[in-house]
Amino acid sequence: MKKFLPVALLFSFSSIMAQQRLLVDTHNDVFSFQLVTKADLGKLQPVGNFDLIRAAKGGLNAQVFSIWCGEDYGKGKGFAHANREIDSLYALIARYPDKMALVKSPQELKKVHQQGRFAAMIGVEGGHMIEDRMDYLDSLIKRGLVYLTLTWNNSTSWASSARDETTGKGMRQAGLNELGKQIVKTLNKNGVLVDVSHAGERTFYDVLATSTKPVIASHSNAYALTPHRRNLKDEQLKALAKNGGVVFVNFYSGFLDSSYDHRVQDFLQLHKKELDSLNNIYTKDFAPTMLNVMYKKEADQIRPPLSALVKHIDYMVKLIGVDHVGIGSDFDGSESFPAGMDSVADYPKLETALKNIGYKKEWIDKIFGGNFVRVWEASKK
C-alpha cells in the first residue's frame, strides 16, 4: 500500500512559500485529468504531474490551470464542460481555503503570494468553449478568466488553428473574421490576455494587428529547433516580443525533440493492446499517460534530456530577450516530458540547469514569474 504524505505537510510549506520567488506556470491541464481520476489534489498523488504537496516541494506557488476539452465538445457541450472544470477548481479551493486562493488580478496574485498561499488562476484552452456567444465569454471572464487560448487544435468559426492552417482540415477561413476581432477586443477591454498558442500563423498575425495589449503564447516552443506546427517561427517570436508579449515554454517531449514522435509511435504500437484497454477507462486523451505509468522504464528511455528544454529557453532568450520568455509546462496535458521533469516538484532541476549555463538569479526570476506579472499588468492598463 502506498503511503501518502499527510495534508498537514502542506501547511509547513506556507511560511517557506511566502519567502520564495513567485514561480508561475501558465499551463497545466490537471483539472481535465481530475474529471477522470477524481483525485484530491491537496494530497500527494501517485500519478500525474500536479498536486499541492509536490507544488510546495518544487517552489511552484502560482498556476494558471488550463480549462480544456477537445473538439468533440461542440455547441451545447463546450461551455458546460468548461464550467465543470472550473467548478472542480473552485471545490479544491473551498477544501483548502487557508492554503490556496483564486486570483483575478496581478494585485491579488501578489497579495496571495505574500500570504504564503498558492495562487490559482484560470485559462480557457480553446475558443470553441464559448460556442460563438459573447455572453458565454462574459460569464467566463466573471469566473476569473486570465487568458483565452483562441483555438485548440480545432478551428472555431472565427479563428483558424495551427493544425487546420497546416492541413486544411476543418477550416472555414484563415485568420480572424469580424467575430474573432470582436472577441480579441473584448478580451483587451476586460484585461484578459489573448493567447496564440495553437493558433495558425494567419490568426497569429491578425491577433497582433488587432490587439491593443500585449499577447502571450501560453505553452509554445521554438520552431527553429523543433519544426512542429505548434511551435513558433523566429519571425513570430520577434513579432510577439515587439508587441510586448511573452512566450511560455512548453515541456512536452514532442515539441522539444523532433525524433520523439517516431520513438513514441513505436512504443504505443508495441503496447497497442494495453492502450486500447486504457482508452476505455481514461479516454484517448489520458490513456498514453497511464500507459507510461505501466511501462515507466521503457517510457523513460524515449524521453529527451532536460538539456532539450533548456536549449529552447536559451534559444528564445537569445533571439528575443529574457523579458519575453516564461514557462508554461503543459503538465498533465501530455504523456511525456524531459528526463528529470516528472512533476511540479522538479522545477529546482530546471533552475539548476539554467544556472549551469550562466543564467543569473535576475534572469531566472523573470522567466519563472516576473514576465508573467508584467504582461498581465499590461493587459489591465
GROMACS .gro file of C-alpha atoms in nm:
model
  381
    1MET     CA    1   0.000   0.000   0.000
    2LYS     CA    2   0.131   0.343  -0.092
    3LYS     CA    3   0.182   0.584   0.195
    4PHE     CA    4   0.069   0.937   0.119
    5LEU     CA    5   0.215   1.238   0.292
    6PRO     CA    6  -0.041   1.400   0.525
    7VAL     CA    7  -0.209   1.715   0.406
    8ALA     CA    8  -0.064   1.878   0.718
    9LEU     CA    9   0.276   1.858   0.550
   10LEU     CA   10   0.149   2.117   0.305
   11PHE     CA   11   0.092   2.355   0.594
   12SER     CA   12   0.459   2.352   0.688
   13PHE     CA   13   0.549   2.492   0.348
   14SER     CA   14   0.336   2.807   0.387
   15SER     CA   15   0.596   3.021   0.555
   16ILE     CA   16   0.860   2.899   0.309
   17MET     CA   17   0.639   2.980   0.009
   18ALA     CA   18   0.587   3.335   0.133
   19GLN     CA   19   0.965   3.389   0.119
   20GLN     CA   20   1.025   3.222  -0.217
   21ARG     CA   21   1.032   3.385  -0.556
   22LEU     CA   22   0.698   3.400  -0.733
   23LEU     CA   23   0.706   3.095  -0.960
   24VAL     CA   24   0.425   3.097  -1.215
   25ASP     CA   25   0.347   2.819  -1.461
   26THR     CA   26   0.099   2.934  -1.724
   27HIS     CA   27  -0.034   2.598  -1.838
   28ASN     CA   28  -0.139   2.284  -1.651
   29ASP     CA   29  -0.423   2.051  -1.755
   30VAL     CA   30  -0.476   1.871  -1.426
   31PHE     CA   31  -0.847   1.955  -1.399
   32SER     CA   32  -0.921   1.778  -1.727
   33PHE     CA   33  -0.735   1.476  -1.588
   34GLN     CA   34  -0.908   1.511  -1.249
   35LEU     CA   35  -1.252   1.470  -1.406
   36VAL     CA   36  -1.134   1.117  -1.485
   37THR     CA   37  -0.932   1.035  -1.172
   38LYS     CA   38  -1.145   1.224  -0.913
   39ALA     CA   39  -0.820   1.287  -0.724
   40ASP     CA   40  -0.796   1.514  -0.419
   41LEU     CA   41  -0.517   1.742  -0.536
   42GLY     CA   42  -0.448   1.857  -0.183
   43LYS     CA   43  -0.288   1.517  -0.122
   44LEU     CA   44   0.018   1.359  -0.275
   45GLN     CA   45  -0.085   1.170  -0.589
   46PRO     CA   46   0.077   0.851  -0.721
   47VAL     CA   47   0.020   0.951  -1.085
   48GLY     CA   48   0.003   1.274  -1.280
   49ASN     CA   49   0.222   1.580  -1.252
   50PHE     CA   50   0.044   1.812  -1.007
   51ASP     CA   51  -0.080   1.827  -0.652
   52LEU     CA   52  -0.034   2.084  -0.379
   53ILE     CA   53   0.224   1.874  -0.195
   54ARG     CA   54   0.456   1.849  -0.494
   55ALA     CA   55   0.391   2.212  -0.589
   56ALA     CA   56   0.520   2.322  -0.249
   57LYS     CA   57   0.822   2.093  -0.279
   58GLY     CA   58   0.910   2.240  -0.618
   59GLY     CA   59   0.853   2.602  -0.517
   60LEU     CA   60   0.557   2.643  -0.752
   61ASN     CA   61   0.325   2.893  -0.589
   62ALA     CA   62   0.112   3.019  -0.876
   63GLN     CA   63  -0.054   2.822  -1.154
   64VAL     CA   64  -0.276   2.908  -1.446
   65PHE     CA   65  -0.492   2.598  -1.475
   66SER     CA   66  -0.595   2.512  -1.827
   67ILE     CA   67  -0.967   2.460  -1.873
   68TRP     CA   68  -0.981   2.230  -2.172
   69CYS     CA   69  -1.195   1.998  -2.378
   70GLY     CA   70  -1.138   1.861  -2.725
   71GLU     CA   71  -1.318   1.934  -3.047
   72ASP     CA   72  -1.579   1.666  -2.975
   73TYR     CA   73  -1.733   1.914  -2.734
   74GLY     CA   74  -1.910   2.138  -2.982
   75LYS     CA   75  -2.203   2.371  -2.938
   76GLY     CA   76  -2.417   2.274  -2.644
   77LYS     CA   77  -2.126   2.092  -2.478
   78GLY     CA   78  -1.809   2.303  -2.464
   79PHE     CA   79  -1.925   2.580  -2.231
   80ALA     CA   80  -2.083   2.334  -1.987
   81HIS     CA   81  -1.766   2.124  -1.982
   82ALA     CA   82  -1.552   2.431  -1.918
   83ASN     CA   83  -1.767   2.519  -1.621
   84ARG     CA   84  -1.742   2.166  -1.482
   85GLU     CA   85  -1.365   2.201  -1.472
   86ILE     CA   86  -1.385   2.547  -1.317
   87ASP     CA   87  -1.625   2.407  -1.058
   88SER     CA   88  -1.361   2.144  -0.974
   89LEU     CA   89  -1.103   2.416  -0.918
   90TYR     CA   90  -1.344   2.614  -0.703
   91ALA     CA   91  -1.416   2.300  -0.499
   92LEU     CA   92  -1.044   2.240  -0.436
   93ILE     CA   93  -1.003   2.600  -0.317
   94ALA     CA   94  -1.305   2.562  -0.089
   95ARG     CA   95  -1.149   2.246   0.057
   96TYR     CA   96  -0.818   2.421   0.132
   97PRO     CA   97  -0.900   2.792   0.174
   98ASP     CA   98  -0.606   2.857   0.404
   99LYS     CA   99  -0.363   2.710   0.156
  100MET     CA  100  -0.480   2.843  -0.181
  101ALA     CA  101  -0.695   3.112  -0.337
  102LEU     CA  102  -0.837   3.209  -0.674
  103VAL     CA  103  -0.680   3.529  -0.802
  104LYS     CA  104  -0.825   3.751  -1.073
  105SER     CA  105  -0.571   4.033  -1.089
  106PRO     CA  106  -0.196   4.089  -1.054
  107GLN     CA  107  -0.260   4.270  -0.728
  108GLU     CA  108  -0.445   3.970  -0.587
  109LEU     CA  109  -0.166   3.744  -0.709
  110LYS     CA  110   0.095   3.942  -0.519
  111LYS     CA  111  -0.120   3.954  -0.205
  112VAL     CA  112  -0.185   3.581  -0.202
  113HIS     CA  113   0.184   3.512  -0.262
  114GLN     CA  114   0.279   3.734   0.032
  115GLN     CA  115   0.034   3.542   0.248
  116GLY     CA  116   0.211   3.217   0.162
  117ARG     CA  117  -0.092   3.072  -0.014
  118PHE     CA  118  -0.098   2.904  -0.351
  119ALA     CA  119  -0.240   3.131  -0.625
  120ALA     CA  120  -0.479   2.960  -0.867
  121MET     CA  121  -0.576   3.117  -1.198
  122ILE     CA  122  -0.797   3.017  -1.491
  123GLY     CA  123  -0.700   2.990  -1.858
  124VAL     CA  124  -0.952   2.853  -2.108
  125GLU     CA  125  -0.776   2.649  -2.379
  126GLY     CA  126  -0.996   2.660  -2.685
  127GLY     CA  127  -1.228   2.931  -2.810
  128HIS     CA  128  -1.482   2.667  -2.911
  129MET     CA  129  -1.588   2.658  -2.545
  130ILE     CA  130  -1.757   2.997  -2.574
  131GLU     CA  131  -1.971   2.849  -2.856
  132ASP     CA  132  -1.967   3.175  -3.058
  133ARG     CA  133  -2.156   3.351  -2.777
  134MET     CA  134  -2.034   3.674  -2.622
  135ASP     CA  135  -2.247   3.615  -2.311
  136TYR     CA  136  -2.059   3.288  -2.253
  137LEU     CA  137  -1.732   3.478  -2.283
  138ASP     CA  138  -1.859   3.736  -2.033
  139SER     CA  139  -1.953   3.455  -1.794
  140LEU     CA  140  -1.605   3.303  -1.809
  141ILE     CA  141  -1.449   3.644  -1.752
  142LYS     CA  142  -1.658   3.687  -1.438
  143ARG     CA  143  -1.546   3.345  -1.314
  144GLY     CA  144  -1.184   3.457  -1.330
  145LEU     CA  145  -1.057   3.414  -1.686
  146VAL     CA  146  -0.691   3.517  -1.709
  147TYR     CA  147  -0.634   3.416  -2.071
  148LEU     CA  148  -0.828   3.267  -2.360
  149THR     CA  149  -0.644   3.037  -2.599
  150LEU     CA  150  -0.825   3.135  -2.918
  151THR     CA  151  -0.815   2.788  -3.070
  152TRP     CA  152  -0.713   2.443  -2.963
  153ASN     CA  153  -0.612   2.209  -3.248
  154ASN     CA  154  -0.956   2.266  -3.396
  155SER     CA  155  -1.053   2.595  -3.557
  156THR     CA  156  -1.353   2.793  -3.446
  157SER     CA  157  -1.593   2.972  -3.676
  158TRP     CA  158  -1.390   3.287  -3.610
  159ALA     CA  159  -1.024   3.179  -3.586
  160SER     CA  160  -0.810   2.918  -3.760
  161SER     CA  161  -0.579   2.682  -3.574
  162ALA     CA  162  -0.222   2.580  -3.648
  163ARG     CA  163  -0.335   2.226  -3.726
  164ASP     CA  164  -0.606   2.334  -3.966
  165GLU     CA  165  -0.400   2.601  -4.140
  166THR     CA  166  -0.131   2.337  -4.196
  167THR     CA  167  -0.359   2.055  -4.310
  168GLY     CA  168  -0.655   2.249  -4.448
  169LYS     CA  169  -0.887   2.040  -4.231
  170GLY     CA  170  -1.196   2.191  -4.071
  171MET     CA  171  -1.114   2.550  -4.161
  172ARG     CA  172  -1.378   2.792  -4.288
  173GLN     CA  173  -1.130   3.075  -4.341
  174ALA     CA  174  -0.772   3.156  -4.245
  175GLY     CA  175  -0.713   3.404  -3.967
  176LEU     CA  176  -0.964   3.606  -3.768
  177ASN     CA  177  -1.301   3.712  -3.907
  178GLU     CA  178  -1.502   4.003  -3.765
  179LEU     CA  179  -1.633   3.798  -3.473
  180GLY     CA  180  -1.278   3.695  -3.394
  181LYS     CA  181  -1.164   4.056  -3.393
  182GLN     CA  182  -1.456   4.145  -3.167
  183ILE     CA  183  -1.354   3.871  -2.926
  184VAL     CA  184  -0.994   3.994  -2.917
  185LYS     CA  185  -1.113   4.348  -2.849
  186THR     CA  186  -1.346   4.225  -2.574
  187LEU     CA  187  -1.057   4.041  -2.409
  188ASN     CA  188  -0.847   4.357  -2.431
  189LYS     CA  189  -1.124   4.566  -2.278
  190ASN     CA  190  -1.159   4.329  -1.984
  191GLY     CA  191  -0.788   4.287  -1.915
  192VAL     CA  192  -0.784   3.923  -2.027
  193LEU     CA  193  -0.470   3.802  -2.205
  194VAL     CA  194  -0.507   3.683  -2.564
  195ASP     CA  195  -0.328   3.350  -2.606
  196VAL     CA  196  -0.198   3.248  -2.950
  197SER     CA  197  -0.066   2.901  -2.864
  198HIS     CA  198  -0.237   2.657  -3.104
  199ALA     CA  199  -0.332   2.945  -3.336
  200GLY     CA  200  -0.237   2.932  -3.703
  201GLU     CA  201   0.007   3.185  -3.849
  202ARG     CA  202  -0.271   3.385  -4.015
  203THR     CA  203  -0.459   3.402  -3.687
  204PHE     CA  204  -0.137   3.489  -3.504
  205TYR     CA  205  -0.066   3.792  -3.720
  206ASP     CA  206  -0.431   3.900  -3.730
  207VAL     CA  207  -0.430   3.898  -3.350
  208LEU     CA  208  -0.120   4.115  -3.333
  209ALA     CA  209  -0.279   4.357  -3.581
  210THR     CA  210  -0.600   4.371  -3.376
  211SER     CA  211  -0.488   4.363  -3.014
  212THR     CA  212  -0.406   4.686  -2.833
  213LYS     CA  213  -0.248   4.491  -2.545
  214PRO     CA  214   0.048   4.253  -2.521
  215VAL     CA  215  -0.027   3.900  -2.640
  216ILE     CA  216   0.100   3.570  -2.497
  217ALA     CA  217   0.172   3.219  -2.616
  218SER     CA  218   0.091   3.022  -2.300
  219HIS     CA  219   0.268   2.697  -2.399
  220SER     CA  220   0.476   2.707  -2.719
  221ASN     CA  221   0.834   2.643  -2.828
  222ALA     CA  222   1.085   2.736  -3.097
  223TYR     CA  223   1.011   2.609  -3.447
  224ALA     CA  224   1.374   2.664  -3.550
  225LEU     CA  225   1.479   2.391  -3.307
  226THR     CA  226   1.179   2.160  -3.348
  227PRO     CA  227   0.980   2.225  -3.667
  228HIS     CA  228   0.639   2.128  -3.534
  229ARG     CA  229   0.330   2.325  -3.636
  230ARG     CA  230   0.263   2.401  -3.267
  231ASN     CA  231   0.593   2.584  -3.231
  232LEU     CA  232   0.657   2.946  -3.323
  233LYS     CA  233   0.886   3.053  -3.605
  234ASP     CA  234   1.156   3.312  -3.546
  235GLU     CA  235   0.957   3.592  -3.710
  236GLN     CA  236   0.658   3.510  -3.491
  237LEU     CA  237   0.874   3.517  -3.179
  238LYS     CA  238   1.020   3.852  -3.280
  239ALA     CA  239   0.674   3.993  -3.354
  240LEU     CA  240   0.545   3.873  -3.017
  241ALA     CA  241   0.836   4.041  -2.839
  242LYS     CA  242   0.784   4.364  -3.035
  243ASN     CA  243   0.422   4.354  -2.917
  244GLY     CA  244   0.547   4.336  -2.557
  245GLY     CA  245   0.423   3.980  -2.517
  246VAL     CA  246   0.572   3.666  -2.368
  247VAL     CA  247   0.614   3.310  -2.494
  248PHE     CA  248   0.591   3.049  -2.219
  249VAL     CA  249   0.797   2.740  -2.298
  250ASN     CA  250   0.617   2.405  -2.323
  251PHE     CA  251   0.780   2.098  -2.162
  252TYR     CA  252   0.615   1.837  -2.389
  253SER     CA  253   0.874   1.599  -2.536
  254GLY     CA  254   0.726   1.616  -2.885
  255PHE     CA  255   0.768   1.993  -2.904
  256LEU     CA  256   1.127   1.976  -2.775
  257ASP     CA  257   1.270   1.691  -2.980
  258SER     CA  258   1.179   1.613  -3.342
  259SER     CA  259   1.277   1.248  -3.306
  260TYR     CA  260   1.042   1.184  -3.012
  261ASP     CA  261   0.735   1.129  -3.230
  262HIS     CA  262   0.891   0.832  -3.405
  263ARG     CA  263   1.000   0.677  -3.076
  264VAL     CA  264   0.663   0.721  -2.908
  265GLN     CA  265   0.474   0.574  -3.203
  266ASP     CA  266   0.688   0.262  -3.180
  267PHE     CA  267   0.623   0.246  -2.806
  268LEU     CA  268   0.246   0.284  -2.848
  269GLN     CA  269   0.232   0.022  -3.122
  270LEU     CA  270   0.429  -0.221  -2.908
  271HIS     CA  271   0.168  -0.188  -2.632
  272LYS     CA  272  -0.139  -0.138  -2.850
  273LYS     CA  273  -0.348  -0.400  -2.670
  274GLU     CA  274  -0.299  -0.235  -2.332
  275LEU     CA  275  -0.351   0.109  -2.483
  276ASP     CA  276  -0.685   0.005  -2.630
  277SER     CA  277  -0.797  -0.115  -2.287
  278LEU     CA  278  -0.682   0.207  -2.121
  279ASN     CA  279  -0.871   0.412  -2.381
  280ASN     CA  280  -1.194   0.263  -2.246
  281ILE     CA  281  -1.108   0.376  -1.894
  282TYR     CA  282  -0.918   0.702  -1.929
  283THR     CA  283  -1.020   0.817  -2.281
  284LYS     CA  284  -0.775   0.858  -2.566
  285ASP     CA  285  -0.651   1.186  -2.419
  286PHE     CA  286  -0.510   1.038  -2.099
  287ALA     CA  287  -0.459   0.670  -2.181
  288PRO     CA  288  -0.099   0.727  -2.307
  289THR     CA  289  -0.012   0.886  -1.973
  290MET     CA  290  -0.134   0.578  -1.788
  291LEU     CA  291   0.049   0.351  -2.032
  292ASN     CA  292   0.370   0.537  -1.944
  293VAL     CA  293   0.299   0.464  -1.577
  294MET     CA  294   0.258   0.093  -1.654
  295TYR     CA  295   0.579   0.078  -1.857
  296LYS     CA  296   0.777   0.352  -1.687
  297LYS     CA  297   1.123   0.216  -1.761
  298GLU     CA  298   1.050   0.191  -2.134
  299ALA     CA  299   0.877   0.531  -2.142
  300ASP     CA  300   1.170   0.694  -1.966
  301GLN     CA  301   1.409   0.563  -2.229
  302ILE     CA  302   1.238   0.756  -2.509
  303ARG     CA  303   1.223   1.092  -2.328
  304PRO     CA  304   1.456   1.372  -2.443
  305PRO     CA  305   1.713   1.504  -2.194
  306LEU     CA  306   1.649   1.809  -1.976
  307SER     CA  307   1.903   1.991  -2.193
  308ALA     CA  308   1.645   1.992  -2.476
  309LEU     CA  309   1.414   2.210  -2.267
  310VAL     CA  310   1.700   2.437  -2.163
  311LYS     CA  311   1.801   2.471  -2.528
  312HIS     CA  312   1.457   2.603  -2.624
  313ILE     CA  313   1.455   2.853  -2.339
  314ASP     CA  314   1.806   2.974  -2.416
  315TYR     CA  315   1.735   2.997  -2.789
  316MET     CA  316   1.438   3.225  -2.733
  317VAL     CA  317   1.615   3.434  -2.470
  318LYS     CA  318   1.899   3.498  -2.715
  319LEU     CA  319   1.657   3.569  -3.001
  320ILE     CA  320   1.402   3.797  -2.835
  321GLY     CA  321   1.538   3.880  -2.489
  322VAL     CA  322   1.486   3.746  -2.139
  323ASP     CA  323   1.190   3.981  -2.080
  324HIS     CA  324   0.979   3.781  -2.325
  325VAL     CA  325   1.024   3.420  -2.209
  326GLY     CA  326   0.846   3.224  -1.934
  327ILE     CA  327   0.734   2.870  -1.851
  328GLY     CA  328   0.407   2.700  -1.947
  329SER     CA  329   0.480   2.335  -1.878
  330ASP     CA  330   0.170   2.160  -2.017
  331PHE     CA  331   0.198   1.921  -1.720
  332ASP     CA  332  -0.095   1.678  -1.701
  333GLY     CA  333  -0.178   1.763  -2.061
  334SER     CA  334   0.082   1.542  -2.226
  335GLU     CA  335   0.222   1.196  -2.171
  336SER     CA  336   0.593   1.278  -2.173
  337PHE     CA  337   0.834   1.545  -2.052
  338PRO     CA  338   1.215   1.571  -2.045
  339ALA     CA  339   1.412   1.333  -1.827
  340GLY     CA  340   1.400   1.453  -1.468
  341MET     CA  341   1.092   1.671  -1.514
  342ASP     CA  342   0.838   1.428  -1.373
  343SER     CA  343   0.615   1.675  -1.189
  344VAL     CA  344   0.586   2.023  -1.044
  345ALA     CA  345   0.826   1.909  -0.772
  346ASP     CA  346   1.109   1.927  -1.025
  347TYR     CA  347   1.132   2.299  -1.106
  348PRO     CA  348   1.454   2.323  -0.899
  349LYS     CA  349   1.619   2.093  -1.154
  350LEU     CA  350   1.535   2.341  -1.429
  351GLU     CA  351   1.669   2.629  -1.221
  352THR     CA  352   1.996   2.442  -1.163
  353ALA     CA  353   2.025   2.364  -1.535
  354LEU     CA  354   1.979   2.733  -1.622
  355LYS     CA  355   2.236   2.836  -1.362
  356ASN     CA  356   2.478   2.587  -1.512
  357ILE     CA  357   2.469   2.771  -1.846
  358GLY     CA  358   2.525   3.107  -1.677
  359TYR     CA  359   2.179   3.240  -1.600
  360LYS     CA  360   2.176   3.473  -1.302
  361LYS     CA  361   1.902   3.499  -1.041
  362GLU     CA  362   1.756   3.812  -1.201
  363TRP     CA  363   1.702   3.633  -1.533
  364ILE     CA  364   1.561   3.321  -1.373
  365ASP     CA  365   1.322   3.531  -1.163
  366LYS     CA  366   1.188   3.688  -1.482
  367ILE     CA  367   1.146   3.356  -1.661
  368PHE     CA  368   0.990   3.187  -1.358
  369GLY     CA  369   0.728   3.453  -1.290
  370GLY     CA  370   0.830   3.814  -1.333
  371ASN     CA  371   0.749   3.826  -1.702
  372PHE     CA  372   0.403   3.682  -1.642
  373VAL     CA  373   0.325   3.951  -1.385
  374ARG     CA  374   0.448   4.223  -1.619
  375VAL     CA  375   0.241   4.110  -1.915
  376TRP     CA  376  -0.070   4.056  -1.701
  377GLU     CA  377  -0.035   4.402  -1.552
  378ALA     CA  378   0.000   4.547  -1.903
  379SER     CA  379  -0.324   4.375  -2.004
  380LYS     CA  380  -0.508   4.554  -1.723
  381LYS     CA  381  -0.399   4.906  -1.821
   0.00000   0.00000   0.00000
